PDB file of N, CA and C in Angstrom:
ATOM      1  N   UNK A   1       0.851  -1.175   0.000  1.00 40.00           N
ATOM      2  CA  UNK A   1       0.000   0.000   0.000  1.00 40.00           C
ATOM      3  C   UNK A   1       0.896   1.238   0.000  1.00 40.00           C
ATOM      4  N   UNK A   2       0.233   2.319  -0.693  1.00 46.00           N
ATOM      5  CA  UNK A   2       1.183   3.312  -1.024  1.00 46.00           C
ATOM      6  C   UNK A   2       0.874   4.103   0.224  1.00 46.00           C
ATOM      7  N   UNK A   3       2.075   4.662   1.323  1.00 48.00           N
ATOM      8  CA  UNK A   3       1.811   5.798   2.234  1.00 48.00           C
ATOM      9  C   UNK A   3       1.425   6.689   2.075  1.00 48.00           C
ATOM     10  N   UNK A   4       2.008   7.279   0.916  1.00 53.00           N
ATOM     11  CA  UNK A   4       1.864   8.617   0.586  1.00 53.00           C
ATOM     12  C   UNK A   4       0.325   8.615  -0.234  1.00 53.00           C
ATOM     13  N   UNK A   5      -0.407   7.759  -0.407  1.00 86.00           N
ATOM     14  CA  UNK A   5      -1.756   8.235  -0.975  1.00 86.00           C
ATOM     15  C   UNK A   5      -2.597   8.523   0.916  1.00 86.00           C
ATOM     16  N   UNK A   6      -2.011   8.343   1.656  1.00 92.00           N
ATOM     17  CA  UNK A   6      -2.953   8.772   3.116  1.00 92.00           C
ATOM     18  C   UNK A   6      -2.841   9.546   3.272  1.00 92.00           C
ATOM     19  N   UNK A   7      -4.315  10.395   3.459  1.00 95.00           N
ATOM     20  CA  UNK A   7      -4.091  12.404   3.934  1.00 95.00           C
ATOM     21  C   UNK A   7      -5.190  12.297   5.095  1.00 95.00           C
ATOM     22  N   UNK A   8      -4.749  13.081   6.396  1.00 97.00           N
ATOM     23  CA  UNK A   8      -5.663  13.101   7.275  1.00 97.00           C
ATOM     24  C   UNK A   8      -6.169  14.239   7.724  1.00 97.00           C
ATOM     25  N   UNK A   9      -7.501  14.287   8.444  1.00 98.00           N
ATOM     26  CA  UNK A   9      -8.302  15.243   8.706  1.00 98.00           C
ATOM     27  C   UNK A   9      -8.107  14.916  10.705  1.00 98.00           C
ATOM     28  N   UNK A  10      -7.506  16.341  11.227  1.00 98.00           N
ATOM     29  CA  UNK A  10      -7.285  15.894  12.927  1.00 98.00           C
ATOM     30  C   UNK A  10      -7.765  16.795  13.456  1.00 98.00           C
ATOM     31  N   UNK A  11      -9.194  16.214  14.251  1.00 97.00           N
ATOM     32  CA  UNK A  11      -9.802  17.689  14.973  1.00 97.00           C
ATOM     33  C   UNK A  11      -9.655  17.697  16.301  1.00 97.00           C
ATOM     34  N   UNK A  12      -9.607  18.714  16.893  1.00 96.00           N
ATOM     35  CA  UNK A  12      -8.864  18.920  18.437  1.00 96.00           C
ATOM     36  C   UNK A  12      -9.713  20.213  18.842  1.00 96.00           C
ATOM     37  N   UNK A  13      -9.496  20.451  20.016  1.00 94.00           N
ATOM     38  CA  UNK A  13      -9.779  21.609  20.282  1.00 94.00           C
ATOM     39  C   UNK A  13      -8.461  22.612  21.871  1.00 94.00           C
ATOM     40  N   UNK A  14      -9.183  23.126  22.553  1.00 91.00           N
ATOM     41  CA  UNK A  14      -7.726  23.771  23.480  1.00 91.00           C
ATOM     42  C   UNK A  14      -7.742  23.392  24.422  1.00 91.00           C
ATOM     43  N   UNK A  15      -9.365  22.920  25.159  1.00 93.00           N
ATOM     44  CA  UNK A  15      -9.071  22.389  25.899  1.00 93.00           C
ATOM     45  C   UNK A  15      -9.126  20.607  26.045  1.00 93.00           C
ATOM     46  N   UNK A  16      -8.816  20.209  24.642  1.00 93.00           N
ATOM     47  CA  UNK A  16      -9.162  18.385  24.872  1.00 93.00           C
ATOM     48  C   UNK A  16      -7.136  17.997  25.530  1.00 93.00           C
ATOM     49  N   UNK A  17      -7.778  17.132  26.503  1.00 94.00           N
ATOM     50  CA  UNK A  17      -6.588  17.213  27.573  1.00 94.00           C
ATOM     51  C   UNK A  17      -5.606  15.454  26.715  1.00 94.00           C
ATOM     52  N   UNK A  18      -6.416  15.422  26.202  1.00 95.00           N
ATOM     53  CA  UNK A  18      -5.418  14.001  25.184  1.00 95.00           C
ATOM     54  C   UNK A  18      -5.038  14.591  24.052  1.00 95.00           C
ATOM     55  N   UNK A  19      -5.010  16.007  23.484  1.00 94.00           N
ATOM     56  CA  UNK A  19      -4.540  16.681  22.486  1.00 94.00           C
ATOM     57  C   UNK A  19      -3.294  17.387  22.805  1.00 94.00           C
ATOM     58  N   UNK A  20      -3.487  17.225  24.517  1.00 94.00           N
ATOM     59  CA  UNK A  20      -2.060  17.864  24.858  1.00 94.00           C
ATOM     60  C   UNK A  20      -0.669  17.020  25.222  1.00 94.00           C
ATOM     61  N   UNK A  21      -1.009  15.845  24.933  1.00 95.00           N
ATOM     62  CA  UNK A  21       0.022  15.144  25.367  1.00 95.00           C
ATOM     63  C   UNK A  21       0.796  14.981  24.663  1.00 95.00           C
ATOM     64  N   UNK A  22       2.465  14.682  24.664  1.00 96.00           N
ATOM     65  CA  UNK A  22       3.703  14.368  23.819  1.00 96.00           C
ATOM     66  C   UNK A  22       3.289  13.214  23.109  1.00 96.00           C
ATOM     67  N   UNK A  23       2.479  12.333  23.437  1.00 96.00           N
ATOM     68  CA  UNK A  23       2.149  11.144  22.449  1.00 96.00           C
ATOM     69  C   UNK A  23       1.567  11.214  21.241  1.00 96.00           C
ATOM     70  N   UNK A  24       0.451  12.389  21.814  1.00 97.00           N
ATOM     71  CA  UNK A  24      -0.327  12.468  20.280  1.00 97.00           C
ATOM     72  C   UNK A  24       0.692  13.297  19.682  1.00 97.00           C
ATOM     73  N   UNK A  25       1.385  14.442  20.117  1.00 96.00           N
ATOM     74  CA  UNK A  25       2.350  15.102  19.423  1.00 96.00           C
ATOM     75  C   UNK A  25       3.243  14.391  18.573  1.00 96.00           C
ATOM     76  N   UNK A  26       3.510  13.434  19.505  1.00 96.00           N
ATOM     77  CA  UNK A  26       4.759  12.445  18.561  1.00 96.00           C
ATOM     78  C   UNK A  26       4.169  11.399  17.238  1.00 96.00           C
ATOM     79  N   UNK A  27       2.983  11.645  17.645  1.00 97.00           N
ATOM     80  CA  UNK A  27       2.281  10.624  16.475  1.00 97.00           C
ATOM     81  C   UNK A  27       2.425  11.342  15.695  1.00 97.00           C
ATOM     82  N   UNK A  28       2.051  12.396  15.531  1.00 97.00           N
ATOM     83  CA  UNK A  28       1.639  13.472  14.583  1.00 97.00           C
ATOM     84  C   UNK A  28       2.919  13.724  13.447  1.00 97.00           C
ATOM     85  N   UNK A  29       3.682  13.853  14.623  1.00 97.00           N
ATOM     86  CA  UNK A  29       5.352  14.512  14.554  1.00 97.00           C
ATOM     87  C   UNK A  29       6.013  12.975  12.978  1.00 97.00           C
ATOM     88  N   UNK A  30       5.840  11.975  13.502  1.00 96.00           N
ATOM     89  CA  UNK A  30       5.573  10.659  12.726  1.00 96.00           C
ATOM     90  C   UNK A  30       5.005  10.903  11.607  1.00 96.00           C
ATOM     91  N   UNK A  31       3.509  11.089  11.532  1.00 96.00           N
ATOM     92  CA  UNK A  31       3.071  11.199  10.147  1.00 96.00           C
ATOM     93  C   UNK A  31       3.720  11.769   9.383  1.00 96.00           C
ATOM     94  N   UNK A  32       3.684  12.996   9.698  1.00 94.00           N
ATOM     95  CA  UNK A  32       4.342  14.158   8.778  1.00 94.00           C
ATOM     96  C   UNK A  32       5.863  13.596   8.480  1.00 94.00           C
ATOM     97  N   UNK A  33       6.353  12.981   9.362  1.00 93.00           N
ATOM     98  CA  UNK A  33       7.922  12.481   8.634  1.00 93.00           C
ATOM     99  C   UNK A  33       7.592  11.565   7.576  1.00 93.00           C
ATOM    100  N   UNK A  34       6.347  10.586   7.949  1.00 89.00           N
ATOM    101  CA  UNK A  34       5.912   9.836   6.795  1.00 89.00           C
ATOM    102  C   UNK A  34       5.940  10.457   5.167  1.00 89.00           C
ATOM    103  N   UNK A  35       5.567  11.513   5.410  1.00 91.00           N
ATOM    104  CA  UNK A  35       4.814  13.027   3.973  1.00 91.00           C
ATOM    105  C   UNK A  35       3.744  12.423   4.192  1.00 91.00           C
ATOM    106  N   UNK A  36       3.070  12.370   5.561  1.00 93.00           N
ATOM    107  CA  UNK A  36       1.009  11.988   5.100  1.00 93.00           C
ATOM    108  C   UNK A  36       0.863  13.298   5.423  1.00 93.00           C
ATOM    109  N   UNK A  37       0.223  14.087   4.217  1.00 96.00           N
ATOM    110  CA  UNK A  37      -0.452  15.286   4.323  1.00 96.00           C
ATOM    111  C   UNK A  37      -1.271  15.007   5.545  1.00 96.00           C
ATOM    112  N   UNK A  38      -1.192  16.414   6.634  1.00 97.00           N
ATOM    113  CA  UNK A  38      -2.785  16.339   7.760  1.00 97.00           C
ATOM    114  C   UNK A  38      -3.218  17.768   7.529  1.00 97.00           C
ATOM    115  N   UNK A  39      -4.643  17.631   7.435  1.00 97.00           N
ATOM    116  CA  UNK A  39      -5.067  19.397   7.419  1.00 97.00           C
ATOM    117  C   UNK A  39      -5.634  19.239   9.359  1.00 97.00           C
ATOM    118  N   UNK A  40      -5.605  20.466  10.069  1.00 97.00           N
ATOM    119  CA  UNK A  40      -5.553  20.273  11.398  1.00 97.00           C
ATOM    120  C   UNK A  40      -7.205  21.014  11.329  1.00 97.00           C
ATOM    121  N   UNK A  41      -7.634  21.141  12.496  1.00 97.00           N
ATOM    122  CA  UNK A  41      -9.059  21.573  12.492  1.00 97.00           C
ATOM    123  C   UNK A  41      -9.270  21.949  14.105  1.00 97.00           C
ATOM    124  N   UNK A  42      -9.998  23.091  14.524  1.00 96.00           N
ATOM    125  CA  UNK A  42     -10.042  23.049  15.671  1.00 96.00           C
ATOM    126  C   UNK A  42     -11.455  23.367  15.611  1.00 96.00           C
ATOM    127  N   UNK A  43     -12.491  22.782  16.433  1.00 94.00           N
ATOM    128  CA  UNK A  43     -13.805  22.736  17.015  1.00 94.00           C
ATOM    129  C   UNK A  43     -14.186  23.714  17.198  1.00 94.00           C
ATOM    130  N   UNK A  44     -13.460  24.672  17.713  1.00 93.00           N
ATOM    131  CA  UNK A  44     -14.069  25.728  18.326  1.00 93.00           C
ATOM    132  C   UNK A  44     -14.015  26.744  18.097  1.00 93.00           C
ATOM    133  N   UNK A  45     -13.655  26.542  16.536  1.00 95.00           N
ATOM    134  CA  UNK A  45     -14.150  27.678  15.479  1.00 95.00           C
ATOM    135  C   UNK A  45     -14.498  27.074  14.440  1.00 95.00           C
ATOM    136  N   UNK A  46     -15.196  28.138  13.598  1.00 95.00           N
ATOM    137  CA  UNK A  46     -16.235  28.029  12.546  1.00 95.00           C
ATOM    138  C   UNK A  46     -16.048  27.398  11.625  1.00 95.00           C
ATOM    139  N   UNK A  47     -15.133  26.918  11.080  1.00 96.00           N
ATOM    140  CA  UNK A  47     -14.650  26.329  10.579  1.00 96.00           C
ATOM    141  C   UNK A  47     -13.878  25.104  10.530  1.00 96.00           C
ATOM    142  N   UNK A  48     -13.878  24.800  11.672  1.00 95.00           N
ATOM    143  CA  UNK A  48     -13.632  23.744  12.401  1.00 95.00           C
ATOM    144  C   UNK A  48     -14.363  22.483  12.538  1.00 95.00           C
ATOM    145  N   UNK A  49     -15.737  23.371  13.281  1.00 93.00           N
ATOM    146  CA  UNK A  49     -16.970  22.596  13.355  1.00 93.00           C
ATOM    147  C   UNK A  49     -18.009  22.854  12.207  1.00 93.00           C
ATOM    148  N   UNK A  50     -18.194  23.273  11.096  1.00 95.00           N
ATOM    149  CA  UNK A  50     -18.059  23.135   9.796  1.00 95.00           C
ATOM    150  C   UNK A  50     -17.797  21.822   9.705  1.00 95.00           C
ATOM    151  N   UNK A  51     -16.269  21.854   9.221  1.00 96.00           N
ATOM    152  CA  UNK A  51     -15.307  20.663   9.003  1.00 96.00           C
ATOM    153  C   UNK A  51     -16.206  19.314   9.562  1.00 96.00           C
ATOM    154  N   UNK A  52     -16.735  19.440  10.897  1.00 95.00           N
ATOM    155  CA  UNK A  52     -16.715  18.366  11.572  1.00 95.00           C
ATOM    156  C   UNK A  52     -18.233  17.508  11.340  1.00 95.00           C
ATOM    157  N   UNK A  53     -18.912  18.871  11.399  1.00 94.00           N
ATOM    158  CA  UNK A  53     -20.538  18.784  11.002  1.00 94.00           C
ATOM    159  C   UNK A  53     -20.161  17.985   9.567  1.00 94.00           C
ATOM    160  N   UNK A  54     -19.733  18.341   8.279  1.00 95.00           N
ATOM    161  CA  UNK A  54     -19.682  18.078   7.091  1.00 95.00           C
ATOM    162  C   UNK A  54     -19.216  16.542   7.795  1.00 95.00           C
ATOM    163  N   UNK A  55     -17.888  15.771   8.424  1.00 94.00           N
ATOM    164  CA  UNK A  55     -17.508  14.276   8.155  1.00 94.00           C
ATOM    165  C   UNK A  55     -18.415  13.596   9.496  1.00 94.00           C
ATOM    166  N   UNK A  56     -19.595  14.603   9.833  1.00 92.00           N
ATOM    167  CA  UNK A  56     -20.590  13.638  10.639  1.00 92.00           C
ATOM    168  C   UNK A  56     -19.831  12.895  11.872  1.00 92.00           C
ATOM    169  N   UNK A  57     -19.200  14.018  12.520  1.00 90.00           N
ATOM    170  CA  UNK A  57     -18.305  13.597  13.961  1.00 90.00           C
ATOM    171  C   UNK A  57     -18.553  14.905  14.697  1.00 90.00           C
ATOM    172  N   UNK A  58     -19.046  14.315  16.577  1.00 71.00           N
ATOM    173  CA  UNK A  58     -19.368  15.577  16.971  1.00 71.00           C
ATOM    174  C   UNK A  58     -20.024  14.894  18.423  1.00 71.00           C
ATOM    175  N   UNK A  59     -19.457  13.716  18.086  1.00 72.00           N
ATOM    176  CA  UNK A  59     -20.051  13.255  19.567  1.00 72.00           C
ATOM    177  C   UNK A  59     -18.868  13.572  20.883  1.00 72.00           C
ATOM    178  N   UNK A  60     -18.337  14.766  20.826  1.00 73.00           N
ATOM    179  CA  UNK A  60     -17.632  15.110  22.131  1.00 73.00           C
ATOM    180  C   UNK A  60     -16.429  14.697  22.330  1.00 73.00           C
ATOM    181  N   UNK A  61     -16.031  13.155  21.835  1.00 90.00           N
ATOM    182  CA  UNK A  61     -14.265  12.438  21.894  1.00 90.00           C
ATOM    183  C   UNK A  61     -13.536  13.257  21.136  1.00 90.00           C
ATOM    184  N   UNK A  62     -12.745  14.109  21.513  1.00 94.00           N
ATOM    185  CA  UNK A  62     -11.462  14.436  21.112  1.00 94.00           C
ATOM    186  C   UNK A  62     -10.362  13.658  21.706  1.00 94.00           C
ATOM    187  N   UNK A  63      -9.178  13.919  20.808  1.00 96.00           N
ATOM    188  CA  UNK A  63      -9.367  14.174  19.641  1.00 96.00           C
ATOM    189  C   UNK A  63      -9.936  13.161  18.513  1.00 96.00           C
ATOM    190  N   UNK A  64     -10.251  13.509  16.977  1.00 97.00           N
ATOM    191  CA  UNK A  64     -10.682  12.499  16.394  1.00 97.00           C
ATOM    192  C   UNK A  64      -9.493  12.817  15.435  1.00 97.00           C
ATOM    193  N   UNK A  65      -9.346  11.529  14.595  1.00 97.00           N
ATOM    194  CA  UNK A  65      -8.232  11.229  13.364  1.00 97.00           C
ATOM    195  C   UNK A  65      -9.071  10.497  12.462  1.00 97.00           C
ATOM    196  N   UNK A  66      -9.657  11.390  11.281  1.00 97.00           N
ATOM    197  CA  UNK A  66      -9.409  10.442   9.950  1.00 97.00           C
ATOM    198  C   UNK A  66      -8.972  10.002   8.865  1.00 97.00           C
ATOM    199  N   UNK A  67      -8.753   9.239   8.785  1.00 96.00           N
ATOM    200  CA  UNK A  67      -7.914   8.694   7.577  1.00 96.00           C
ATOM    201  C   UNK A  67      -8.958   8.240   6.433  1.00 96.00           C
ATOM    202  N   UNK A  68      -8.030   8.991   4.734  1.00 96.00           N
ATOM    203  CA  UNK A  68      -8.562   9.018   3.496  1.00 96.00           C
ATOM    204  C   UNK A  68      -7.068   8.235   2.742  1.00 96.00           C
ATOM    205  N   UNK A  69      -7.590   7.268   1.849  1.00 93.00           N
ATOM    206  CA  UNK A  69      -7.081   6.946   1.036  1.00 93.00           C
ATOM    207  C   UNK A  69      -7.869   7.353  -0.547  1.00 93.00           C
ATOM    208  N   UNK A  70      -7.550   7.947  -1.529  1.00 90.00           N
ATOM    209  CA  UNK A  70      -7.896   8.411  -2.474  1.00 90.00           C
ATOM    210  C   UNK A  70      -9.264   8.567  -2.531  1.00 90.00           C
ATOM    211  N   UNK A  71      -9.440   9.850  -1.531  1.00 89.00           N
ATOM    212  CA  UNK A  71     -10.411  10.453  -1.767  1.00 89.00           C
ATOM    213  C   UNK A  71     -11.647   9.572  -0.327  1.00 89.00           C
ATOM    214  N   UNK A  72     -11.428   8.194   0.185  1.00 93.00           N
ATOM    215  CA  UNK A  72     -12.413   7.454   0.662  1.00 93.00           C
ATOM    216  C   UNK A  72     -11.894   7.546   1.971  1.00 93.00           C
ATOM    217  N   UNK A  73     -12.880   7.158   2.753  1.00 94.00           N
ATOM    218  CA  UNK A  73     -12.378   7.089   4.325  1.00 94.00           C
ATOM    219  C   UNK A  73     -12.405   5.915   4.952  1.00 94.00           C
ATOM    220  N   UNK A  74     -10.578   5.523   5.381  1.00 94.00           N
ATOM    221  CA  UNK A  74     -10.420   4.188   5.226  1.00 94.00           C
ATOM    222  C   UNK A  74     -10.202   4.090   7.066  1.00 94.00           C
ATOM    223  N   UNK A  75     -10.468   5.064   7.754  1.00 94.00           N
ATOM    224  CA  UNK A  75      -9.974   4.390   9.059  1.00 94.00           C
ATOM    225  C   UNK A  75     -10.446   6.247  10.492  1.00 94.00           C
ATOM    226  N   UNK A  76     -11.222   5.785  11.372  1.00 95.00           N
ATOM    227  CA  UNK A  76     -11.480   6.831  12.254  1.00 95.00           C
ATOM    228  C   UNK A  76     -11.406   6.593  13.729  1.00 95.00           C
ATOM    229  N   UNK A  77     -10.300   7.328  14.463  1.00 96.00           N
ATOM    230  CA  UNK A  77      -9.893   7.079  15.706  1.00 96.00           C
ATOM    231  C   UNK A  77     -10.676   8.183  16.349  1.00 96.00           C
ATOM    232  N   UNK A  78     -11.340   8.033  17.640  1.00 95.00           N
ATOM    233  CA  UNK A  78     -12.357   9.027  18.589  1.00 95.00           C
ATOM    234  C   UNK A  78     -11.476   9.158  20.125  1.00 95.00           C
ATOM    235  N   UNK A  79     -11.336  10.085  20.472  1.00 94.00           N
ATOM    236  CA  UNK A  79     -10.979  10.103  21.575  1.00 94.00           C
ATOM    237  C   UNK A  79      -9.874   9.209  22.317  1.00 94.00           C
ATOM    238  N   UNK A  80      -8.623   8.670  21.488  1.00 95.00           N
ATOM    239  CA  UNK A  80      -7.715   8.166  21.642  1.00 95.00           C
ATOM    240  C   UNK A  80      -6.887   8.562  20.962  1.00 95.00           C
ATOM    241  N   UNK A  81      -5.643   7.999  21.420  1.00 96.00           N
ATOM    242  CA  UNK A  81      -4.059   7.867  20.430  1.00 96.00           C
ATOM    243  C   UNK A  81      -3.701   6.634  19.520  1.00 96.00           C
ATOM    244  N   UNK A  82      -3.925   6.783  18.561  1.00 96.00           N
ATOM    245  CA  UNK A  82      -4.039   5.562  18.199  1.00 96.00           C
ATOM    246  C   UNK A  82      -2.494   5.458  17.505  1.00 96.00           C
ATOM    247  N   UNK A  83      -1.789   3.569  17.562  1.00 95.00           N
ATOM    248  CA  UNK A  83      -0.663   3.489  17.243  1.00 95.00           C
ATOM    249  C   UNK A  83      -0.435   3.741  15.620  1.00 95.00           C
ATOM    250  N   UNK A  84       0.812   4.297  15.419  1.00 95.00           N
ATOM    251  CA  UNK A  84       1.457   4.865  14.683  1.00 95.00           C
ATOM    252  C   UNK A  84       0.756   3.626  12.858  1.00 95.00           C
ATOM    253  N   UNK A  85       1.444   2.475  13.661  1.00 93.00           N
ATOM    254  CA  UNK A  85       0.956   1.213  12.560  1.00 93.00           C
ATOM    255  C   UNK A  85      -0.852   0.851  12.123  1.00 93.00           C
ATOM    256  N   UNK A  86      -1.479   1.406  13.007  1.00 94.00           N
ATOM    257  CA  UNK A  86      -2.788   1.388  12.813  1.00 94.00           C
ATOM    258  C   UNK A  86      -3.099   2.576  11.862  1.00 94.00           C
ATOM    259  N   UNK A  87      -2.493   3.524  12.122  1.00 94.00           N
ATOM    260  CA  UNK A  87      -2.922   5.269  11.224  1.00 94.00           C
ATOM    261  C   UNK A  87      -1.884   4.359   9.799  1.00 94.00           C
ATOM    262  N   UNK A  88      -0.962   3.710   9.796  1.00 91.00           N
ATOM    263  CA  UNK A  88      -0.553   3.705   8.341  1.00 91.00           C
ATOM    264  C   UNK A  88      -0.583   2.526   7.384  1.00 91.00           C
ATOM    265  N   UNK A  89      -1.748   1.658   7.966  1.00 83.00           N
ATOM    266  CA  UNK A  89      -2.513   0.221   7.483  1.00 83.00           C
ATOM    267  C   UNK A  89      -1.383  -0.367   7.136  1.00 83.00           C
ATOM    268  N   UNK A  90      -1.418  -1.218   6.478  1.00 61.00           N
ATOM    269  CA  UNK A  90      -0.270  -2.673   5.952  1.00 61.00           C
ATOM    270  C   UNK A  90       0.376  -1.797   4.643  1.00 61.00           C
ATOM    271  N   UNK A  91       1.471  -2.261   4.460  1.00 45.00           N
ATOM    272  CA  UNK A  91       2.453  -1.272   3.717  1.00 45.00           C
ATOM    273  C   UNK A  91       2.149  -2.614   2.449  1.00 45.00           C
TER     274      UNK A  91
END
């Protein structure tokens, strides 16, 4: 599977207290070394929750992570950190 076709959508907000941790940071920090495009999103603006209203997520778990493979949505983490190998499916 190609890495680089995964682009993710990561919504957070300021005060979600699992958005502040070095783990999710380091996940993150990971992707992007991967080159997986992430567009970031915060809730608690207009555009944010826009964003969130439109991929039909809004039940309160921050943060959420989804994952698109060409164009489709192949994978959605709620209110966890999810491991590095799970966000980048079978190679």
């Amino acid at each position: 599977m190609n890495i680089n076709s995964l682009e993710l959508k990561v919504f957070t907000k300021e005060d979600c207290p699992i958005c502040q941790l070095d783990e999710f940071g380091n996940l993150l920090r990971k992707l992007s070394e991967h080159g997986t495009p992430i567009k970031y999103y915060n809730v608690d603006t207009t555009e944010g929750l826009a964003e969130a209203a439109y991929e039909s997520i809004g039940n309160g778990k921050l943060p959420v992570i989804l994952a698109f493979r060409d164009g489709e949505r192949v994978g959605q983490w709620e209110g966890k950190i999810p491991l590095l190998e799970e966000v980048l499916g079978d190679d």
